[in-house]
PDB file of N, CA and C in Angstrom:
ATOM      1  N   MET A   1     -15.527  21.083  -4.649  1.00 29.00           N
ATOM      2  CA  MET A   1     -15.237  19.668  -4.543  1.00 29.00           C
ATOM      3  C   MET A   1     -13.866  19.401  -5.152  1.00 29.00           C
ATOM      4  N   ALA A   2     -13.040  18.654  -4.445  1.00 33.00           N
ATOM      5  CA  ALA A   2     -11.689  18.374  -4.911  1.00 33.00           C
ATOM      6  C   ALA A   2     -11.730  17.372  -6.055  1.00 33.00           C
ATOM      7  N   ALA A   3     -10.842  17.578  -7.006  1.00 32.00           N
ATOM      8  CA  ALA A   3     -10.752  16.643  -8.123  1.00 32.00           C
ATOM      9  C   ALA A   3     -10.126  15.348  -7.645  1.00 32.00           C
ATOM     10  N   SER A   4     -10.634  14.226  -8.130  1.00 31.00           N
ATOM     11  CA  SER A   4     -10.044  12.951  -7.737  1.00 31.00           C
ATOM     12  C   SER A   4      -9.016  12.546  -8.780  1.00 31.00           C
ATOM     13  N   ARG A   5      -7.953  11.918  -8.325  1.00 36.00           N
ATOM     14  CA  ARG A   5      -6.904  11.438  -9.207  1.00 36.00           C
ATOM     15  C   ARG A   5      -6.914   9.924  -9.162  1.00 36.00           C
ATOM     16  N   CYS A   6      -6.482   9.275 -10.223  1.00 37.00           N
ATOM     17  CA  CYS A   6      -6.387   7.826 -10.274  1.00 37.00           C
ATOM     18  C   CYS A   6      -4.949   7.434 -10.551  1.00 37.00           C
ATOM     19  N   ARG A   7      -4.545   6.374  -9.972  1.00 51.00           N
ATOM     20  CA  ARG A   7      -3.236   5.800 -10.239  1.00 51.00           C
ATOM     21  C   ARG A   7      -3.416   4.300 -10.346  1.00 51.00           C
ATOM     22  N   ASP A   8      -2.582   3.688 -11.168  1.00 66.00           N
ATOM     23  CA  ASP A   8      -2.658   2.246 -11.314  1.00 66.00           C
ATOM     24  C   ASP A   8      -2.034   1.557 -10.112  1.00 66.00           C
ATOM     25  N   LEU A   9      -2.524   0.392  -9.830  1.00 78.00           N
ATOM     26  CA  LEU A   9      -1.919  -0.461  -8.824  1.00 78.00           C
ATOM     27  C   LEU A   9      -0.656  -1.004  -9.484  1.00 78.00           C
ATOM     28  N   ASP A  10       0.506  -0.495  -9.082  1.00 87.00           N
ATOM     29  CA  ASP A  10       1.739  -0.857  -9.772  1.00 87.00           C
ATOM     30  C   ASP A  10       2.494  -1.956  -9.035  1.00 87.00           C
ATOM     31  N   ARG A  11       3.666  -2.297  -9.552  1.00 89.00           N
ATOM     32  CA  ARG A  11       4.462  -3.386  -8.952  1.00 89.00           C
ATOM     33  C   ARG A  11       4.853  -3.074  -7.514  1.00 89.00           C
ATOM     34  N   THR A  12       5.158  -1.819  -7.249  1.00 92.00           N
ATOM     35  CA  THR A  12       5.478  -1.443  -5.870  1.00 92.00           C
ATOM     36  C   THR A  12       4.286  -1.708  -4.964  1.00 92.00           C
ATOM     37  N   ASP A  13       3.094  -1.297  -5.400  1.00 93.00           N
ATOM     38  CA  ASP A  13       1.889  -1.522  -4.611  1.00 93.00           C
ATOM     39  C   ASP A  13       1.707  -3.014  -4.342  1.00 93.00           C
ATOM     40  N   GLU A  14       1.890  -3.833  -5.370  1.00 91.00           N
ATOM     41  CA  GLU A  14       1.748  -5.281  -5.206  1.00 91.00           C
ATOM     42  C   GLU A  14       2.762  -5.825  -4.209  1.00 91.00           C
ATOM     43  N   ARG A  15       4.000  -5.356  -4.281  1.00 95.00           N
ATOM     44  CA  ARG A  15       5.032  -5.822  -3.345  1.00 95.00           C
ATOM     45  C   ARG A  15       4.698  -5.406  -1.919  1.00 95.00           C
ATOM     46  N   VAL A  16       4.247  -4.161  -1.757  1.00 96.00           N
ATOM     47  CA  VAL A  16       3.881  -3.670  -0.425  1.00 96.00           C
ATOM     48  C   VAL A  16       2.694  -4.456   0.118  1.00 96.00           C
ATOM     49  N   LEU A  17       1.663  -4.642  -0.687  1.00 95.00           N
ATOM     50  CA  LEU A  17       0.485  -5.403  -0.240  1.00 95.00           C
ATOM     51  C   LEU A  17       0.860  -6.838   0.112  1.00 95.00           C
ATOM     52  N   ARG A  18       1.666  -7.487  -0.740  1.00 94.00           N
ATOM     53  CA  ARG A  18       2.080  -8.869  -0.472  1.00 94.00           C
ATOM     54  C   ARG A  18       2.837  -8.945   0.860  1.00 94.00           C
ATOM     55  N   TYR A  19       3.777  -8.024   1.049  1.00 96.00           N
ATOM     56  CA  TYR A  19       4.556  -8.025   2.286  1.00 96.00           C
ATOM     57  C   TYR A  19       3.658  -7.840   3.499  1.00 96.00           C
ATOM     58  N   LEU A  20       2.742  -6.885   3.441  1.00 96.00           N
ATOM     59  CA  LEU A  20       1.866  -6.632   4.585  1.00 96.00           C
ATOM     60  C   LEU A  20       0.886  -7.787   4.822  1.00 96.00           C
ATOM     61  N   LEU A  21       0.448  -8.446   3.765  1.00 95.00           N
ATOM     62  CA  LEU A  21      -0.415  -9.616   3.942  1.00 95.00           C
ATOM     63  C   LEU A  21       0.332 -10.722   4.674  1.00 95.00           C
ATOM     64  N   GLU A  22       1.621 -10.857   4.391  1.00 95.00           N
ATOM     65  CA  GLU A  22       2.434 -11.891   5.036  1.00 95.00           C
ATOM     66  C   GLU A  22       2.864 -11.504   6.448  1.00 95.00           C
ATOM     67  N   SER A  23       3.171 -10.227   6.657  1.00 93.00           N
ATOM     68  CA  SER A  23       3.713  -9.802   7.952  1.00 93.00           C
ATOM     69  C   SER A  23       2.650  -9.307   8.926  1.00 93.00           C
ATOM     70  N   GLY A  24       1.529  -8.873   8.421  1.00 92.00           N
ATOM     71  CA  GLY A  24       0.475  -8.335   9.278  1.00 92.00           C
ATOM     72  C   GLY A  24       0.485  -6.828   9.321  1.00 92.00           C
ATOM     73  N   ALA A  25       1.540  -6.240   9.823  1.00 93.00           N
ATOM     74  CA  ALA A  25       1.662  -4.786   9.921  1.00 93.00           C
ATOM     75  C   ALA A  25       3.143  -4.458  10.110  1.00 93.00           C
ATOM     76  N   ASP A  26       3.544  -3.277   9.631  1.00 94.00           N
ATOM     77  CA  ASP A  26       4.952  -2.908   9.793  1.00 94.00           C
ATOM     78  C   ASP A  26       5.153  -1.423   9.514  1.00 94.00           C
ATOM     79  N   TYR A  27       6.315  -0.944   9.901  1.00 94.00           N
ATOM     80  CA  TYR A  27       6.721   0.435   9.665  1.00 94.00           C
ATOM     81  C   TYR A  27       7.152   0.607   8.208  1.00 94.00           C
ATOM     82  N   PRO A  28       6.968   1.796   7.638  1.00 95.00           N
ATOM     83  CA  PRO A  28       7.387   2.020   6.250  1.00 95.00           C
ATOM     84  C   PRO A  28       8.858   1.669   5.990  1.00 95.00           C
ATOM     85  N   ALA A  29       9.749   2.017   6.891  1.00 95.00           N
ATOM     86  CA  ALA A  29      11.173   1.722   6.688  1.00 95.00           C
ATOM     87  C   ALA A  29      11.429   0.222   6.643  1.00 95.00           C
ATOM     88  N   LEU A  30      10.726  -0.544   7.471  1.00 96.00           N
ATOM     89  CA  LEU A  30      10.901  -1.999   7.472  1.00 96.00           C
ATOM     90  C   LEU A  30      10.242  -2.623   6.251  1.00 96.00           C
ATOM     91  N   ILE A  31       9.125  -2.057   5.816  1.00 96.00           N
ATOM     92  CA  ILE A  31       8.501  -2.524   4.577  1.00 96.00           C
ATOM     93  C   ILE A  31       9.496  -2.339   3.431  1.00 96.00           C
ATOM     94  N   ALA A  32      10.096  -1.166   3.368  1.00 97.00           N
ATOM     95  CA  ALA A  32      11.072  -0.883   2.314  1.00 97.00           C
ATOM     96  C   ALA A  32      12.255  -1.841   2.393  1.00 97.00           C
ATOM     97  N   GLY A  33      12.808  -2.001   3.573  1.00 96.00           N
ATOM     98  CA  GLY A  33      13.963  -2.871   3.741  1.00 96.00           C
ATOM     99  C   GLY A  33      13.686  -4.322   3.396  1.00 96.00           C
ATOM    100  N   ASN A  34      12.488  -4.777   3.693  1.00 96.00           N
ATOM    101  CA  ASN A  34      12.136  -6.178   3.445  1.00 96.00           C
ATOM    102  C   ASN A  34      11.612  -6.436   2.037  1.00 96.00           C
ATOM    103  N   THR A  35      11.394  -5.383   1.268  1.00 96.00           N
ATOM    104  CA  THR A  35      10.929  -5.553  -0.103  1.00 96.00           C
ATOM    105  C   THR A  35      11.949  -5.063  -1.118  1.00 96.00           C
ATOM    106  N   GLY A  36      13.062  -4.497  -0.639  1.00 96.00           N
ATOM    107  CA  GLY A  36      14.096  -4.004  -1.533  1.00 96.00           C
ATOM    108  C   GLY A  36      13.741  -2.700  -2.220  1.00 96.00           C
ATOM    109  N   LEU A  37      12.817  -1.960  -1.622  1.00 96.00           N
ATOM    110  CA  LEU A  37      12.370  -0.688  -2.199  1.00 96.00           C
ATOM    111  C   LEU A  37      12.942   0.476  -1.398  1.00 96.00           C
ATOM    112  N   HIS A  38      12.941   1.659  -1.984  1.00 96.00           N
ATOM    113  CA  HIS A  38      13.396   2.863  -1.291  1.00 96.00           C
ATOM    114  C   HIS A  38      12.304   3.349  -0.333  1.00 96.00           C
ATOM    115  N   VAL A  39      12.720   3.796   0.829  1.00 95.00           N
ATOM    116  CA  VAL A  39      11.783   4.238   1.866  1.00 95.00           C
ATOM    117  C   VAL A  39      10.863   5.348   1.359  1.00 95.00           C
ATOM    118  N   ALA A  40      11.411   6.347   0.709  1.00 96.00           N
ATOM    119  CA  ALA A  40      10.588   7.469   0.246  1.00 96.00           C
ATOM    120  C   ALA A  40       9.514   7.002  -0.734  1.00 96.00           C
ATOM    121  N   HIS A  41       9.867   6.070  -1.605  1.00 96.00           N
ATOM    122  CA  HIS A  41       8.889   5.550  -2.567  1.00 96.00           C
ATOM    123  C   HIS A  41       7.794   4.765  -1.844  1.00 96.00           C
ATOM    124  N   VAL A  42       8.185   3.947  -0.893  1.00 96.00           N
ATOM    125  CA  VAL A  42       7.210   3.184  -0.107  1.00 96.00           C
ATOM    126  C   VAL A  42       6.284   4.136   0.641  1.00 96.00           C
ATOM    127  N   GLU A  43       6.833   5.174   1.231  1.00 95.00           N
ATOM    128  CA  GLU A  43       5.996   6.130   1.970  1.00 95.00           C
ATOM    129  C   GLU A  43       4.978   6.800   1.053  1.00 95.00           C
ATOM    130  N   ARG A  44       5.399   7.183  -0.151  1.00 94.00           N
ATOM    131  CA  ARG A  44       4.461   7.798  -1.103  1.00 94.00           C
ATOM    132  C   ARG A  44       3.363   6.819  -1.510  1.00 94.00           C
ATOM    133  N   ARG A  45       3.742   5.575  -1.779  1.00 95.00           N
ATOM    134  CA  ARG A  45       2.749   4.585  -2.195  1.00 95.00           C
ATOM    135  C   ARG A  45       1.818   4.226  -1.042  1.00 95.00           C
ATOM    136  N   LEU A  46       2.330   4.198   0.184  1.00 95.00           N
ATOM    137  CA  LEU A  46       1.464   3.934   1.340  1.00 95.00           C
ATOM    138  C   LEU A  46       0.415   5.029   1.489  1.00 95.00           C
ATOM    139  N   GLU A  47       0.800   6.268   1.217  1.00 93.00           N
ATOM    140  CA  GLU A  47      -0.176   7.367   1.273  1.00 93.00           C
ATOM    141  C   GLU A  47      -1.285   7.132   0.255  1.00 93.00           C
ATOM    142  N   THR A  48      -0.907   6.763  -0.961  1.00 93.00           N
ATOM    143  CA  THR A  48      -1.894   6.501  -2.014  1.00 93.00           C
ATOM    144  C   THR A  48      -2.756   5.299  -1.662  1.00 93.00           C
ATOM    145  N   LEU A  49      -2.133   4.235  -1.190  1.00 94.00           N
ATOM    146  CA  LEU A  49      -2.884   3.028  -0.814  1.00 94.00           C
ATOM    147  C   LEU A  49      -3.822   3.306   0.353  1.00 94.00           C
ATOM    148  N   THR A  50      -3.411   4.170   1.276  1.00 94.00           N
ATOM    149  CA  THR A  50      -4.266   4.553   2.398  1.00 94.00           C
ATOM    150  C   THR A  50      -5.468   5.349   1.893  1.00 94.00           C
ATOM    151  N   GLU A  51      -5.212   6.327   1.031  1.00 92.00           N
ATOM    152  CA  GLU A  51      -6.297   7.141   0.479  1.00 92.00           C
ATOM    153  C   GLU A  51      -7.276   6.294  -0.326  1.00 92.00           C
ATOM    154  N   SER A  52      -6.800   5.184  -0.888  1.00 91.00           N
ATOM    155  CA  SER A  52      -7.639   4.289  -1.678  1.00 91.00           C
ATOM    156  C   SER A  52      -8.333   3.239  -0.829  1.00 91.00           C
ATOM    157  N   GLY A  53      -8.019   3.213   0.478  1.00 93.00           N
ATOM    158  CA  GLY A  53      -8.653   2.259   1.373  1.00 93.00           C
ATOM    159  C   GLY A  53      -8.070   0.859   1.322  1.00 93.00           C
ATOM    160  N   LEU A  54      -6.865   0.711   0.753  1.00 94.00           N
ATOM    161  CA  LEU A  54      -6.258  -0.613   0.631  1.00 94.00           C
ATOM    162  C   LEU A  54      -5.337  -0.957   1.790  1.00 94.00           C
ATOM    163  N   VAL A  55      -4.797   0.033   2.464  1.00 95.00           N
ATOM    164  CA  VAL A  55      -4.034  -0.164   3.698  1.00 95.00           C
ATOM    165  C   VAL A  55      -4.494   0.894   4.684  1.00 95.00           C
ATOM    166  N   GLU A  56      -4.129   0.693   5.941  1.00 94.00           N
ATOM    167  CA  GLU A  56      -4.503   1.659   6.969  1.00 94.00           C
ATOM    168  C   GLU A  56      -3.429   1.719   8.036  1.00 94.00           C
ATOM    169  N   PRO A  57      -3.201   2.900   8.596  1.00 92.00           N
ATOM    170  CA  PRO A  57      -2.268   2.990   9.724  1.00 92.00           C
ATOM    171  C   PRO A  57      -2.930   2.362  10.942  1.00 92.00           C
ATOM    172  N   VAL A  58      -2.122   1.673  11.753  1.00 90.00           N
ATOM    173  CA  VAL A  58      -2.688   0.992  12.922  1.00 90.00           C
ATOM    174  C   VAL A  58      -2.220   1.580  14.245  1.00 90.00           C
ATOM    175  N   SER A  59      -1.408   2.622  14.180  1.00 84.00           N
ATOM    176  CA  SER A  59      -0.974   3.280  15.410  1.00 84.00           C
ATOM    177  C   SER A  59      -0.557   4.705  15.090  1.00 84.00           C
ATOM    178  N   ASP A  60      -0.317   5.482  16.128  1.00 81.00           N
ATOM    179  CA  ASP A  60       0.171   6.845  15.933  1.00 81.00           C
ATOM    180  C   ASP A  60       1.604   6.868  15.423  1.00 81.00           C
ATOM    181  N   GLU A  61       2.282   5.727  15.469  1.00 80.00           N
ATOM    182  CA  GLU A  61       3.653   5.623  14.986  1.00 80.00           C
ATOM    183  C   GLU A  61       3.707   5.269  13.503  1.00 80.00           C
ATOM    184  N   VAL A  62       2.577   5.272  12.840  1.00 81.00           N
ATOM    185  CA  VAL A  62       2.442   4.979  11.422  1.00 81.00           C
ATOM    186  C   VAL A  62       2.939   3.578  11.084  1.00 81.00           C
ATOM    187  N   VAL A  63       2.255   2.594  11.622  1.00 88.00           N
ATOM    188  CA  VAL A  63       2.433   1.193  11.263  1.00 88.00           C
ATOM    189  C   VAL A  63       1.234   0.841  10.392  1.00 88.00           C
ATOM    190  N   TYR A  64       1.487   0.223   9.215  1.00 88.00           N
ATOM    191  CA  TYR A  64       0.414  -0.055   8.263  1.00 88.00           C
ATOM    192  C   TYR A  64       0.074  -1.530   8.205  1.00 88.00           C
ATOM    193  N   ARG A  65      -1.179  -1.796   7.803  1.00 91.00           N
ATOM    194  CA  ARG A  65      -1.618  -3.153   7.493  1.00 91.00           C
ATOM    195  C   ARG A  65      -2.584  -3.062   6.311  1.00 91.00           C
ATOM    196  N   VAL A  66      -2.807  -4.207   5.659  1.00 92.00           N
ATOM    197  CA  VAL A  66      -3.727  -4.270   4.529  1.00 92.00           C
ATOM    198  C   VAL A  66      -5.153  -4.328   5.060  1.00 92.00           C
ATOM    199  N   THR A  67      -6.049  -3.587   4.425  1.00 92.00           N
ATOM    200  CA  THR A  67      -7.468  -3.653   4.775  1.00 92.00           C
ATOM    201  C   THR A  67      -8.090  -4.873   4.095  1.00 92.00           C
ATOM    202  N   GLU A  68      -9.316  -5.198   4.464  1.00 91.00           N
ATOM    203  CA  GLU A  68     -10.025  -6.301   3.811  1.00 91.00           C
ATOM    204  C   GLU A  68     -10.158  -6.016   2.317  1.00 91.00           C
ATOM    205  N   ARG A  69     -10.480  -4.762   1.978  1.00 89.00           N
ATOM    206  CA  ARG A  69     -10.602  -4.369   0.569  1.00 89.00           C
ATOM    207  C   ARG A  69      -9.275  -4.566  -0.165  1.00 89.00           C
ATOM    208  N   GLY A  70      -8.182  -4.196   0.475  1.00 90.00           N
ATOM    209  CA  GLY A  70      -6.864  -4.365  -0.136  1.00 90.00           C
ATOM    210  C   GLY A  70      -6.528  -5.826  -0.358  1.00 90.00           C
ATOM    211  N   SER A  71      -6.866  -6.671   0.599  1.00 89.00           N
ATOM    212  CA  SER A  71      -6.630  -8.107   0.481  1.00 89.00           C
ATOM    213  C   SER A  71      -7.443  -8.697  -0.665  1.00 89.00           C
ATOM    214  N   GLU A  72      -8.707  -8.314  -0.734  1.00 88.00           N
ATOM    215  CA  GLU A  72      -9.569  -8.816  -1.806  1.00 88.00           C
ATOM    216  C   GLU A  72      -9.040  -8.398  -3.169  1.00 88.00           C
ATOM    217  N   ARG A  73      -8.623  -7.152  -3.267  1.00 87.00           N
ATOM    218  CA  ARG A  73      -8.129  -6.642  -4.548  1.00 87.00           C
ATOM    219  C   ARG A  73      -6.822  -7.311  -4.941  1.00 87.00           C
ATOM    220  N   TYR A  74      -5.921  -7.497  -3.980  1.00 87.00           N
ATOM    221  CA  TYR A  74      -4.646  -8.140  -4.264  1.00 87.00           C
ATOM    222  C   TYR A  74      -4.870  -9.570  -4.744  1.00 87.00           C
ATOM    223  N   HIS A  75      -5.701 -10.330  -4.032  1.00 85.00           N
ATOM    224  CA  HIS A  75      -5.940 -11.733  -4.368  1.00 85.00           C
ATOM    225  C   HIS A  75      -6.717 -11.895  -5.664  1.00 85.00           C
ATOM    226  N   ALA A  76      -7.487 -10.894  -6.035  1.00 84.00           N
ATOM    227  CA  ALA A  76      -8.228 -10.948  -7.293  1.00 84.00           C
ATOM    228  C   ALA A  76      -7.352 -10.579  -8.481  1.00 84.00           C
ATOM    229  N   GLY A  77      -6.156 -10.067  -8.206  1.00 77.00           N
ATOM    230  CA  GLY A  77      -5.265  -9.637  -9.271  1.00 77.00           C
ATOM    231  C   GLY A  77      -5.782  -8.408  -9.980  1.00 77.00           C
ATOM    232  N   ASP A  78      -6.565  -7.617  -9.268  1.00 68.00           N
ATOM    233  CA  ASP A  78      -7.186  -6.417  -9.833  1.00 68.00           C
ATOM    234  C   ASP A  78      -6.133  -5.340 -10.038  1.00 68.00           C
ATOM    235  N   THR A  79      -5.933  -4.935 -11.285  1.00 63.00           N
ATOM    236  CA  THR A  79      -4.967  -3.876 -11.578  1.00 63.00           C
ATOM    237  C   THR A  79      -5.643  -2.645 -12.164  1.00 63.00           C
ATOM    238  N   ASP A  80      -6.962  -2.555 -11.982  1.00 67.00           N
ATOM    239  CA  ASP A  80      -7.667  -1.345 -12.423  1.00 67.00           C
ATOM    240  C   ASP A  80      -7.168  -0.157 -11.629  1.00 67.00           C
ATOM    241  N   PRO A  81      -7.322   1.047 -12.171  1.00 59.00           N
ATOM    242  CA  PRO A  81      -6.874   2.247 -11.457  1.00 59.00           C
ATOM    243  C   PRO A  81      -7.508   2.349 -10.071  1.00 59.00           C
ATOM    244  N   ILE A  82      -6.744   2.889  -9.135  1.00 64.00           N
ATOM    245  CA  ILE A  82      -7.268   3.119  -7.801  1.00 64.00           C
ATOM    246  C   ILE A  82      -7.496   4.605  -7.639  1.00 64.00           C
ATOM    247  N   SER A  83      -8.568   4.962  -6.960  1.00 56.00           N
ATOM    248  CA  SER A  83      -8.892   6.373  -6.753  1.00 56.00           C
ATOM    249  C   SER A  83      -8.190   6.893  -5.536  1.00 56.00           C
ATOM    250  N   GLU A  84      -7.791   8.141  -5.611  1.00 45.00           N
ATOM    251  CA  GLU A  84      -7.198   8.801  -4.445  1.00 45.00           C
ATOM    252  C   GLU A  84      -8.211   9.766  -3.928  1.00 45.00           C
TER     253      GLU A  84
END
């Protein structure tokens, strides 16, 4: 059984979730450009958020959106660790 890792929901995660809640869905590069973050960092955080069930890819071109769980967690201000 693989060991699970935890990471905190950080400011980048909050910015990405907020942007996706407002925009609906977008490409990692556009998420980065519209949030003032570096693309590589956004891509890494999207992987973690996906593994945690907070965002999901919506096409084979890797366009992401927030899941219901991600929306609930963002709006609740939940900053507890997220499981990967």
